[in-house]
PDB file of C-alpha atoms in Angstrom:
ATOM      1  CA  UNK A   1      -4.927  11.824 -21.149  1.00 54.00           C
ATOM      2  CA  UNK A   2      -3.679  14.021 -18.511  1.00 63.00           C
ATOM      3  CA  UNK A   3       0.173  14.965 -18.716  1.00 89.00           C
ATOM      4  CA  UNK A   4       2.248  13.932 -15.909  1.00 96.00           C
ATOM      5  CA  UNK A   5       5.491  13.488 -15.249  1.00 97.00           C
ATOM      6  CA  UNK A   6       7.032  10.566 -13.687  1.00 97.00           C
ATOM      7  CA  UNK A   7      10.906  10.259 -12.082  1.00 97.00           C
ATOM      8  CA  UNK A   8      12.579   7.987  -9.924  1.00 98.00           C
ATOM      9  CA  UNK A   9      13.855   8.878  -6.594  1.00 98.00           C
ATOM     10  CA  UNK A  10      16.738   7.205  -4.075  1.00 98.00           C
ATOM     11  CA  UNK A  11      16.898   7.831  -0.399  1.00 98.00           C
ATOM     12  CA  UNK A  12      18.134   5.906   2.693  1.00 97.00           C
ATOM     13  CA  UNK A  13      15.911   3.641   5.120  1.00 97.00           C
ATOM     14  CA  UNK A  14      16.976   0.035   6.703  1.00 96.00           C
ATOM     15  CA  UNK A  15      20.325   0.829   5.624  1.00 96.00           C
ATOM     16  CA  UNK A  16      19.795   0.420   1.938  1.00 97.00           C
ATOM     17  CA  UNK A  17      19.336   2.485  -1.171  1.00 98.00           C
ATOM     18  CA  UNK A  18      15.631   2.579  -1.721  1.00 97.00           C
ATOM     19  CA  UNK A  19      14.466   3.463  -4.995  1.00 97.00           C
ATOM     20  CA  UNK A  20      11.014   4.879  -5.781  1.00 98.00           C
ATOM     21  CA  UNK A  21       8.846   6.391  -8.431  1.00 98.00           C
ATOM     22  CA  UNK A  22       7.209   9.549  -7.849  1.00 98.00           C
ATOM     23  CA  UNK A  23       4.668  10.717  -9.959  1.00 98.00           C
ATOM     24  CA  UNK A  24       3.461  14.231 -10.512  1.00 98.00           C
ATOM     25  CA  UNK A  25       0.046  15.382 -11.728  1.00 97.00           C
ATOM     26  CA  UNK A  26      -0.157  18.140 -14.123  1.00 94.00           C
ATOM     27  CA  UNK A  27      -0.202  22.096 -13.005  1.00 92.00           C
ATOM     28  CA  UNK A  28       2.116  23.422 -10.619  1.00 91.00           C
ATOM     29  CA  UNK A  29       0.275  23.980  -7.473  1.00 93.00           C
ATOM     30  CA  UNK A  30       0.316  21.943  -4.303  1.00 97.00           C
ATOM     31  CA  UNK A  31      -2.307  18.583  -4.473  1.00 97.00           C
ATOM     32  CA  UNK A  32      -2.980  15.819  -2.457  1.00 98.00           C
ATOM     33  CA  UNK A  33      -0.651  12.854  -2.079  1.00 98.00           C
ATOM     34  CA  UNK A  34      -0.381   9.310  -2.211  1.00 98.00           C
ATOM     35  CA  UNK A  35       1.526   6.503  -0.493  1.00 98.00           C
ATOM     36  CA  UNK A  36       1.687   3.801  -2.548  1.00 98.00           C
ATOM     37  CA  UNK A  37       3.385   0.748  -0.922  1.00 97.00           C
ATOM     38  CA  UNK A  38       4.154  -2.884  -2.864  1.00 95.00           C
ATOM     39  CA  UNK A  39       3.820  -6.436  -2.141  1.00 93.00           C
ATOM     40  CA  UNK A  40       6.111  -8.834  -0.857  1.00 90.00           C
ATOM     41  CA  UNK A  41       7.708  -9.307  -3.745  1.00 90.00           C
ATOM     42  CA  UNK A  42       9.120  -5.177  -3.948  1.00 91.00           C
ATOM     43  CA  UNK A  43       8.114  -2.743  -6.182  1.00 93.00           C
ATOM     44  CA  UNK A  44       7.658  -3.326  -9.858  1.00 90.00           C
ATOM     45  CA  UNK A  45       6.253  -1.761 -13.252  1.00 91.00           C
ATOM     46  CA  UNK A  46       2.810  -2.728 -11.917  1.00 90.00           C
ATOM     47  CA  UNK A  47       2.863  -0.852  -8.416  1.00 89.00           C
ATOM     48  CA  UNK A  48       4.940   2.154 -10.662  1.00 94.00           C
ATOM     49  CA  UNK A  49       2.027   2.275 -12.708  1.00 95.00           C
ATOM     50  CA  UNK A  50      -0.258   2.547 -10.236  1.00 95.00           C
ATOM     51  CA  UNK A  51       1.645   5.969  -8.889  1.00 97.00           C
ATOM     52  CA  UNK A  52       0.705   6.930 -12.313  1.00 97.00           C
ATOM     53  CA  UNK A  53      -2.356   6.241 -12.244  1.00 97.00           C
ATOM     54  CA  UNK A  54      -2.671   8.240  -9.129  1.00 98.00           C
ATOM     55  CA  UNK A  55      -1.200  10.895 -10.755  1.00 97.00           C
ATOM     56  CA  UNK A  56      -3.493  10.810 -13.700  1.00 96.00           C
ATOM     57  CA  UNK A  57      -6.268  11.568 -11.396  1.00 96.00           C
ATOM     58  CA  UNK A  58      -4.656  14.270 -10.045  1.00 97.00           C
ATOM     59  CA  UNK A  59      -2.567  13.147  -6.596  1.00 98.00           C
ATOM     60  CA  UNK A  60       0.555  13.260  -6.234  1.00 98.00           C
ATOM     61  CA  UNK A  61       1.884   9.731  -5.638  1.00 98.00           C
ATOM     62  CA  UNK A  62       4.905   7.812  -4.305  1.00 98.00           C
ATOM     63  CA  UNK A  63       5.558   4.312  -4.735  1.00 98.00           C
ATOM     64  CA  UNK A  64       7.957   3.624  -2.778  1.00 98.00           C
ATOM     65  CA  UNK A  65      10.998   0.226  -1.754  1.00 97.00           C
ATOM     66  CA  UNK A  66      11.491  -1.418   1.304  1.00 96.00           C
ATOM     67  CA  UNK A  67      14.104  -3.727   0.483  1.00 94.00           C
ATOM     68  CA  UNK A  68      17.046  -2.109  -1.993  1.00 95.00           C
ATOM     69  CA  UNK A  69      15.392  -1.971  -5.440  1.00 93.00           C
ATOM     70  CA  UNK A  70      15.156  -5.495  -5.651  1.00 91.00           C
ATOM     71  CA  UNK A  71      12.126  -7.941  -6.869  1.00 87.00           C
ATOM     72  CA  UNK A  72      11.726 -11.413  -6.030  1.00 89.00           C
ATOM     73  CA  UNK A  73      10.919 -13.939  -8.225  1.00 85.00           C
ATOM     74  CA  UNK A  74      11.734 -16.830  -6.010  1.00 87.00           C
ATOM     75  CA  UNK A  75       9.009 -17.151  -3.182  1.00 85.00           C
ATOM     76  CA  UNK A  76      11.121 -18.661  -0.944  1.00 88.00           C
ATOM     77  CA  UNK A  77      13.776 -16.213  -1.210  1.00 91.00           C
ATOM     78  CA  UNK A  78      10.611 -13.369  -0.784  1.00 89.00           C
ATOM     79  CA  UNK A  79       9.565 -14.967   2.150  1.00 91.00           C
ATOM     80  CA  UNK A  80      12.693 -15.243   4.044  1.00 94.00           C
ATOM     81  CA  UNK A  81      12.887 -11.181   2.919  1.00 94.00           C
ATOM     82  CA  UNK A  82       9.719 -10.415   3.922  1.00 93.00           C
ATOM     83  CA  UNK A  83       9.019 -12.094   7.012  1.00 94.00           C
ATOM     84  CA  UNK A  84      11.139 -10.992   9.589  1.00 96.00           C
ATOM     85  CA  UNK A  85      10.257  -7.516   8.420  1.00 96.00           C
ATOM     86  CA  UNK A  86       6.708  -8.412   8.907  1.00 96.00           C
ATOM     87  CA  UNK A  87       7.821  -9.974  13.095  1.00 95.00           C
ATOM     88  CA  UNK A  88       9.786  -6.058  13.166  1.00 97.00           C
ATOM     89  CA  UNK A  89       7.322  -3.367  13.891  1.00 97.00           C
ATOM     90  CA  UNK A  90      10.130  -0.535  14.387  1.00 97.00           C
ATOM     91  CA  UNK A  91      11.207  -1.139  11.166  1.00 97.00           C
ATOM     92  CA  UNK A  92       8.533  -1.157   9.290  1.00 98.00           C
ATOM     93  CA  UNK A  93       7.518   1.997  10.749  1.00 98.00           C
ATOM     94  CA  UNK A  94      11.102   3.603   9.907  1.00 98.00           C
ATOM     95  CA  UNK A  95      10.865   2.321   6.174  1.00 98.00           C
ATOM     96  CA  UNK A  96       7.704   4.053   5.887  1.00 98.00           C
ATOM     97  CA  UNK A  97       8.682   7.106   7.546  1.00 98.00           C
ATOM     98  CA  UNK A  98      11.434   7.453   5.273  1.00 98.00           C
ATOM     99  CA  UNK A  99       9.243   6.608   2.231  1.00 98.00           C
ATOM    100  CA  UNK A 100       6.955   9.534   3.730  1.00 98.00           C
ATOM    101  CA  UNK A 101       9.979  12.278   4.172  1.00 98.00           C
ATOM    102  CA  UNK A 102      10.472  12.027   0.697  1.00 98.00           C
ATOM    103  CA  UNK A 103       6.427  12.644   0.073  1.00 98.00           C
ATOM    104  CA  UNK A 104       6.660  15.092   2.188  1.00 98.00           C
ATOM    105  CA  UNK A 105       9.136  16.938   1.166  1.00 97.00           C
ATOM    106  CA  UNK A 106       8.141  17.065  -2.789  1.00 98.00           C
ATOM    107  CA  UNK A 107       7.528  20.931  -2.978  1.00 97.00           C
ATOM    108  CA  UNK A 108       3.766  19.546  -5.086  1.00 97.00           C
ATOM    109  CA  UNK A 109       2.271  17.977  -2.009  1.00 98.00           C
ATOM    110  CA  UNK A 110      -0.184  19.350   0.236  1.00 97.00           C
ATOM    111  CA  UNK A 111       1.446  17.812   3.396  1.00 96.00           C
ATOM    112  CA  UNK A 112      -1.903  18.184   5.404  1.00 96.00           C
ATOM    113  CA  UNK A 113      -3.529  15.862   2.540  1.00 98.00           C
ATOM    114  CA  UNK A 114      -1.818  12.455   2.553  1.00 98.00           C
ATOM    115  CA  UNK A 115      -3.162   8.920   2.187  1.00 98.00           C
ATOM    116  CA  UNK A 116      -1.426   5.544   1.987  1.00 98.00           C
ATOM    117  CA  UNK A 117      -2.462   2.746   0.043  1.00 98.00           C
ATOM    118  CA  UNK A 118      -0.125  -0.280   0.068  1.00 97.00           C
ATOM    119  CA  UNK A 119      -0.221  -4.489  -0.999  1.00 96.00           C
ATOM    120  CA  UNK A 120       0.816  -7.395   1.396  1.00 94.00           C
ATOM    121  CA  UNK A 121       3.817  -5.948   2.768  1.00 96.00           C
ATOM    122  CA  UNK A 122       3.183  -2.083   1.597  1.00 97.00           C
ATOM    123  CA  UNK A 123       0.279  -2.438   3.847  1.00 97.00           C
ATOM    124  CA  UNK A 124       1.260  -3.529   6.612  1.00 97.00           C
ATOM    125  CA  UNK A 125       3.694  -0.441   6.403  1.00 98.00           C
ATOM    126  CA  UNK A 126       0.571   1.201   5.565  1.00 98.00           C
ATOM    127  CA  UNK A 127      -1.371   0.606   8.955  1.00 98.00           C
ATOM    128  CA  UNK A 128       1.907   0.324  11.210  1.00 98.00           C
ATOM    129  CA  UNK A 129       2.055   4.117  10.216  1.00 98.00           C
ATOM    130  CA  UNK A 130      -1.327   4.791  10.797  1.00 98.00           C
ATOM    131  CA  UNK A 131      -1.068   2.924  14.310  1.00 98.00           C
ATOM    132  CA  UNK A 132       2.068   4.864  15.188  1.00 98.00           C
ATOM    133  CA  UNK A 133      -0.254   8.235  14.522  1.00 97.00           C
ATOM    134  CA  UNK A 134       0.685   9.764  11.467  1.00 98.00           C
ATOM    135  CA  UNK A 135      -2.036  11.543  10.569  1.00 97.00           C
ATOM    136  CA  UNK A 136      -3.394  10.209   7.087  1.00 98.00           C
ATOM    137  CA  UNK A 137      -6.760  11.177   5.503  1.00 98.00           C
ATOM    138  CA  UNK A 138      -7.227   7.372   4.819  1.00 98.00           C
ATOM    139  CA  UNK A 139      -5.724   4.190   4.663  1.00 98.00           C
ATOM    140  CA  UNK A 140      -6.536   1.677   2.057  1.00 98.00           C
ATOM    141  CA  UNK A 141      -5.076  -2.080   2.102  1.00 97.00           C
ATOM    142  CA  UNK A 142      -5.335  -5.439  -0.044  1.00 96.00           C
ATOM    143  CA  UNK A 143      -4.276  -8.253   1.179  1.00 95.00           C
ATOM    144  CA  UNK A 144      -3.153  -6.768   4.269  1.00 95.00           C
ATOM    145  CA  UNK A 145      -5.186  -7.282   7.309  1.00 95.00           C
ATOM    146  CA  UNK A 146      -2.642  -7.615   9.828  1.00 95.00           C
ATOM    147  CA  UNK A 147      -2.949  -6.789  13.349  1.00 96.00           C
ATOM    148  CA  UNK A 148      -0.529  -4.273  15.445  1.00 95.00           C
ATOM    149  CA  UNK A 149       0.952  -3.956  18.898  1.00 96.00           C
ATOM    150  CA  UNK A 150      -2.466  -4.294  21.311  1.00 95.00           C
ATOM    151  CA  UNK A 151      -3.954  -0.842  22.307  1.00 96.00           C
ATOM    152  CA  UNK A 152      -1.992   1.321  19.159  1.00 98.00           C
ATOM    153  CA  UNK A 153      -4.691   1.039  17.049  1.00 98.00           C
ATOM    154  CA  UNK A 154      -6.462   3.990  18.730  1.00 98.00           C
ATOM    155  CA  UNK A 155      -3.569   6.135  17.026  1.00 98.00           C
ATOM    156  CA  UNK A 156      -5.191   5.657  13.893  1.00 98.00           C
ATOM    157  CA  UNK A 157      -6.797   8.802  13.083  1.00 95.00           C
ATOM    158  CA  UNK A 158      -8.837   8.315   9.540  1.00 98.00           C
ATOM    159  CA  UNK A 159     -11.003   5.620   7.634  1.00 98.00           C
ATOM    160  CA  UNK A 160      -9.145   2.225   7.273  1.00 98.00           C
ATOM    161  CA  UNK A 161     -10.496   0.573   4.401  1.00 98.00           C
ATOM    162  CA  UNK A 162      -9.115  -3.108   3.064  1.00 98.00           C
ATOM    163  CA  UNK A 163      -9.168  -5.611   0.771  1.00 98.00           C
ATOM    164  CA  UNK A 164      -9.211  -9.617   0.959  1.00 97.00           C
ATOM    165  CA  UNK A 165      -9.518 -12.640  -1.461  1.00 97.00           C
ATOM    166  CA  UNK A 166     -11.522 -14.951   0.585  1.00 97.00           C
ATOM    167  CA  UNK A 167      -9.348 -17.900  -0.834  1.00 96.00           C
ATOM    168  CA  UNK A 168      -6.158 -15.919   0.300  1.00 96.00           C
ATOM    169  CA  UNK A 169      -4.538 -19.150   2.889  1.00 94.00           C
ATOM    170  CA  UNK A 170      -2.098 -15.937   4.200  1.00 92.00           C
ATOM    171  CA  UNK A 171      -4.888 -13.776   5.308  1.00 94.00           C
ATOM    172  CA  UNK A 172      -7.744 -16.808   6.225  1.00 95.00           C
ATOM    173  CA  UNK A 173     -10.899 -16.039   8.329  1.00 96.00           C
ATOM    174  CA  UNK A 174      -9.067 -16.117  11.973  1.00 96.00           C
ATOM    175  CA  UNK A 175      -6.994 -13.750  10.662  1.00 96.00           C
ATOM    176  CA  UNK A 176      -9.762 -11.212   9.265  1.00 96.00           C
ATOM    177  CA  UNK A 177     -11.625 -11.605  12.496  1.00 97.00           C
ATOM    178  CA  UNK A 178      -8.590 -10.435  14.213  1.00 97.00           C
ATOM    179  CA  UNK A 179      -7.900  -7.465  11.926  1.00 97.00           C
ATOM    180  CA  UNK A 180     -11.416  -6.424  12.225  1.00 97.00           C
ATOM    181  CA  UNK A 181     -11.753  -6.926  16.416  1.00 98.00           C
ATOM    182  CA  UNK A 182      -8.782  -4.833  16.478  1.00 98.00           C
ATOM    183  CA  UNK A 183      -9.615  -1.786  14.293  1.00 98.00           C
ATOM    184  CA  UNK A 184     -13.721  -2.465  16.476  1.00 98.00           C
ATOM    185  CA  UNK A 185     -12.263  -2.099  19.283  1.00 98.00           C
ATOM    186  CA  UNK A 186      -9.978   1.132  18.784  1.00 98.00           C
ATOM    187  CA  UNK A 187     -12.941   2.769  17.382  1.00 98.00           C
ATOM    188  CA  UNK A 188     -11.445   3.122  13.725  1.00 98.00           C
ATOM    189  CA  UNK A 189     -13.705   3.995  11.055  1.00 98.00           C
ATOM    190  CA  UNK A 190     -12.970   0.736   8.949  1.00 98.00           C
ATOM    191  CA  UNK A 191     -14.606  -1.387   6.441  1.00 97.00           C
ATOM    192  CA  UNK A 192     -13.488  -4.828   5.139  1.00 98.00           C
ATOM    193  CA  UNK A 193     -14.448  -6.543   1.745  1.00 98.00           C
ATOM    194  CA  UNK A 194     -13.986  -9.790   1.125  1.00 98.00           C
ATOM    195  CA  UNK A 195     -13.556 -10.652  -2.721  1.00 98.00           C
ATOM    196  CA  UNK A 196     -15.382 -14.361  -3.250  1.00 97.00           C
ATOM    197  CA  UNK A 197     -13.505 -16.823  -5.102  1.00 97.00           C
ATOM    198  CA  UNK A 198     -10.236 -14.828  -5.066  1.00 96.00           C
ATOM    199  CA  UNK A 199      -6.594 -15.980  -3.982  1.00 95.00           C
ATOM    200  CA  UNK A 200      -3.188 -14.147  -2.501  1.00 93.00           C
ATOM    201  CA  UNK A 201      -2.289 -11.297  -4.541  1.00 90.00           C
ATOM    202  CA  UNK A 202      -5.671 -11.799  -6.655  1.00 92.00           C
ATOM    203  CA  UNK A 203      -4.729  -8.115  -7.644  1.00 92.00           C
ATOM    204  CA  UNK A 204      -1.750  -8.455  -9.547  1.00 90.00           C
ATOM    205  CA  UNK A 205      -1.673  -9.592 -13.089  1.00 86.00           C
ATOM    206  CA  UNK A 206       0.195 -12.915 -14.052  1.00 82.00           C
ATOM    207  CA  UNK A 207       3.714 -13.608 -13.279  1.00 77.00           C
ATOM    208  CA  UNK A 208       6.161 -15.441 -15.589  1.00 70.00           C
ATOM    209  CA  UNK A 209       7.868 -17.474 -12.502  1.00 67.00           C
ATOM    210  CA  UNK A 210       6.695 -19.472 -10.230  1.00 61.00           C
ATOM    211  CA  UNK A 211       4.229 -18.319  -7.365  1.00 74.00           C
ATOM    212  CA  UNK A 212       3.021 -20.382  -3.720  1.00 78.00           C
ATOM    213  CA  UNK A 213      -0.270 -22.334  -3.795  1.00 81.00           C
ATOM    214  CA  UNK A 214      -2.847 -19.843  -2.951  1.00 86.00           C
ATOM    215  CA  UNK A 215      -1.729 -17.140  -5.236  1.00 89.00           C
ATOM    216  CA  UNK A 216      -3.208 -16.442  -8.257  1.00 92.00           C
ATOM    217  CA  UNK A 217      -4.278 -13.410 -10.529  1.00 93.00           C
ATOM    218  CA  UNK A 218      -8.312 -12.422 -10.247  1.00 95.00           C
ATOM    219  CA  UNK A 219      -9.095 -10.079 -13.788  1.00 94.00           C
ATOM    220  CA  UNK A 220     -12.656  -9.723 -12.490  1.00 96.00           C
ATOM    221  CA  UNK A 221     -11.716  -8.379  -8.431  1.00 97.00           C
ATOM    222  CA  UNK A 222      -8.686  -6.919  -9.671  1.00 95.00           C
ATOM    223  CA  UNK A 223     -10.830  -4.019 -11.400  1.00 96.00           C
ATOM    224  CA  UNK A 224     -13.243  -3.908  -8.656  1.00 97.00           C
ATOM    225  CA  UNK A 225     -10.643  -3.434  -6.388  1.00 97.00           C
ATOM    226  CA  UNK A 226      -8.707  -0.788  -8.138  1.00 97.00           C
ATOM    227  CA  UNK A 227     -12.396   0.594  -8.803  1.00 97.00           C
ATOM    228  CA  UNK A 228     -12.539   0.587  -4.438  1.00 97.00           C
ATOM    229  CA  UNK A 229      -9.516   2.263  -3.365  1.00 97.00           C
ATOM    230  CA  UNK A 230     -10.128   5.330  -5.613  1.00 97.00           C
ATOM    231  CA  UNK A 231     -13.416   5.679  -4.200  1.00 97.00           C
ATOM    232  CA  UNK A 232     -11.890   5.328  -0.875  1.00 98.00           C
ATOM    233  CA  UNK A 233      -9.657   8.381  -2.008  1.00 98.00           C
ATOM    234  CA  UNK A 234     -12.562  10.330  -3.716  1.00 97.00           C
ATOM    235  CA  UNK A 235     -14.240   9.979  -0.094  1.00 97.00           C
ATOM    236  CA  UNK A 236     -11.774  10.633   1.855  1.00 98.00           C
ATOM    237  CA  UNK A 237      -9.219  12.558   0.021  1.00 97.00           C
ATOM    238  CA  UNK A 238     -11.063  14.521  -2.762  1.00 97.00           C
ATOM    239  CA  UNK A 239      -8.930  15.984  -5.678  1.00 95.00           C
ATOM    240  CA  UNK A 240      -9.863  19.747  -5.769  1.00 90.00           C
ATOM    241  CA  UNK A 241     -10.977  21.044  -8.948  1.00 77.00           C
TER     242      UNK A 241
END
């Protein structure tokens, strides 16, 4: 296994301590990079591991907080988090900027060679960047497929690719159709797949608290989906050798 090296980093956004993991592939040189941004529920081992997992193919990789270094394990408490961020573009857009300063600014990257990934709320970070123009080589999203500000789209300068349980009751058919006429009509370069069978959050493995009806864990789409967004980054943001 390749070596990397892993540490946790604290800077300011929404006037809280956020606190991410940045992972570091192996060498010394300047690579590509990595947004990684969480679901609802904040970052966790699982999303942390995924910056690894970035890193083990040879990206550098952030994973970063919107909301203090906390997780939720009540839904109701994550949802009364969560959704007025969701109803505040201008913040969302300032948590990611801030997450993307600190990419940025990690002497490793290649700051011409940046993509963001991100889950539920990490993706809607995700494309509110890409809609306010920050020039990513691609943007990858599950369980994400929310809309923007009408015309800002067209801002959105690489391949949007995104993810969707067809299940999911937070992200249901009128709400696909939506993403998708928006991203048609700006001209993007997207693509949408929609995962039969699978639930909210199909992606993440089994909680030990309880979830909301319509979430559940999908082994089977999981890997497929992991399996997608690195092909989305081999595509679009290729790991030189």
């Amino acid at each position: 296994m390749t070596t990397i090296t892993t540490r946790t980093v604290e800077y300011p956004a929404d006037g809280l301590t956020m606190v991410g993991r940045l992972a570091l592939p192996a060498g010394v040189g300047r690579r590509p990079a990595v947004l990684v941004g969480p679901e609802g529920t904040g970052l966790n081992d699982f999303q942390r591991r995924r910056a690894d997992a970035l890193a083990e193919l040879g990206y550098v990789a952030l994973a970063f907080d919107f909301n203090g270094g906390r997780w939720f394990s009540d839904p109701e408490e994550m949802l009364a988090y969560v959704m007025p961020l969701l109803d505040d573009t201008d913040r969302m857009r300032d948590i990611g900027y801030a997450a993307l300063d600190v990419l940025r600014a990690e002497p490793r990257t290649d700051p011409d060679q940046i993509a963001a990934i991100g889950y539920g709320t990490g993706g809607a970070i995700a494309l509110e960047l890409g809609r306010a123009g920050v020039d990513f080589r691609a943007i990858g999203t599950i369980n994400a497929v929310t809309t923007g500000r009408p015309g800002e789209a067209v801002n959105i300068r690489c391949p949007v690719w995104a993810g969707v349980g067809s299940e999911d009751p937070i992200m249901p058919p009128a709400q696909r159709e939506a993403f998708t006429a928006e991203m048609q009509a700006a001209g993007v370069d997207w693509r949408l797949v929609v995962y039969g069978g699978a639930e909210h959050a199909f992606h993440h493995p089994p909680v030990d608290h309880a979830v909301r009806p319509g979430v559940s864990h999908h082994p089977l789409h999981a890997e497929r989906a992991w399996r997608d967004v690195v092909g989305l980054l081999a595509e679009c943001l290729p790991v030189p050798e």
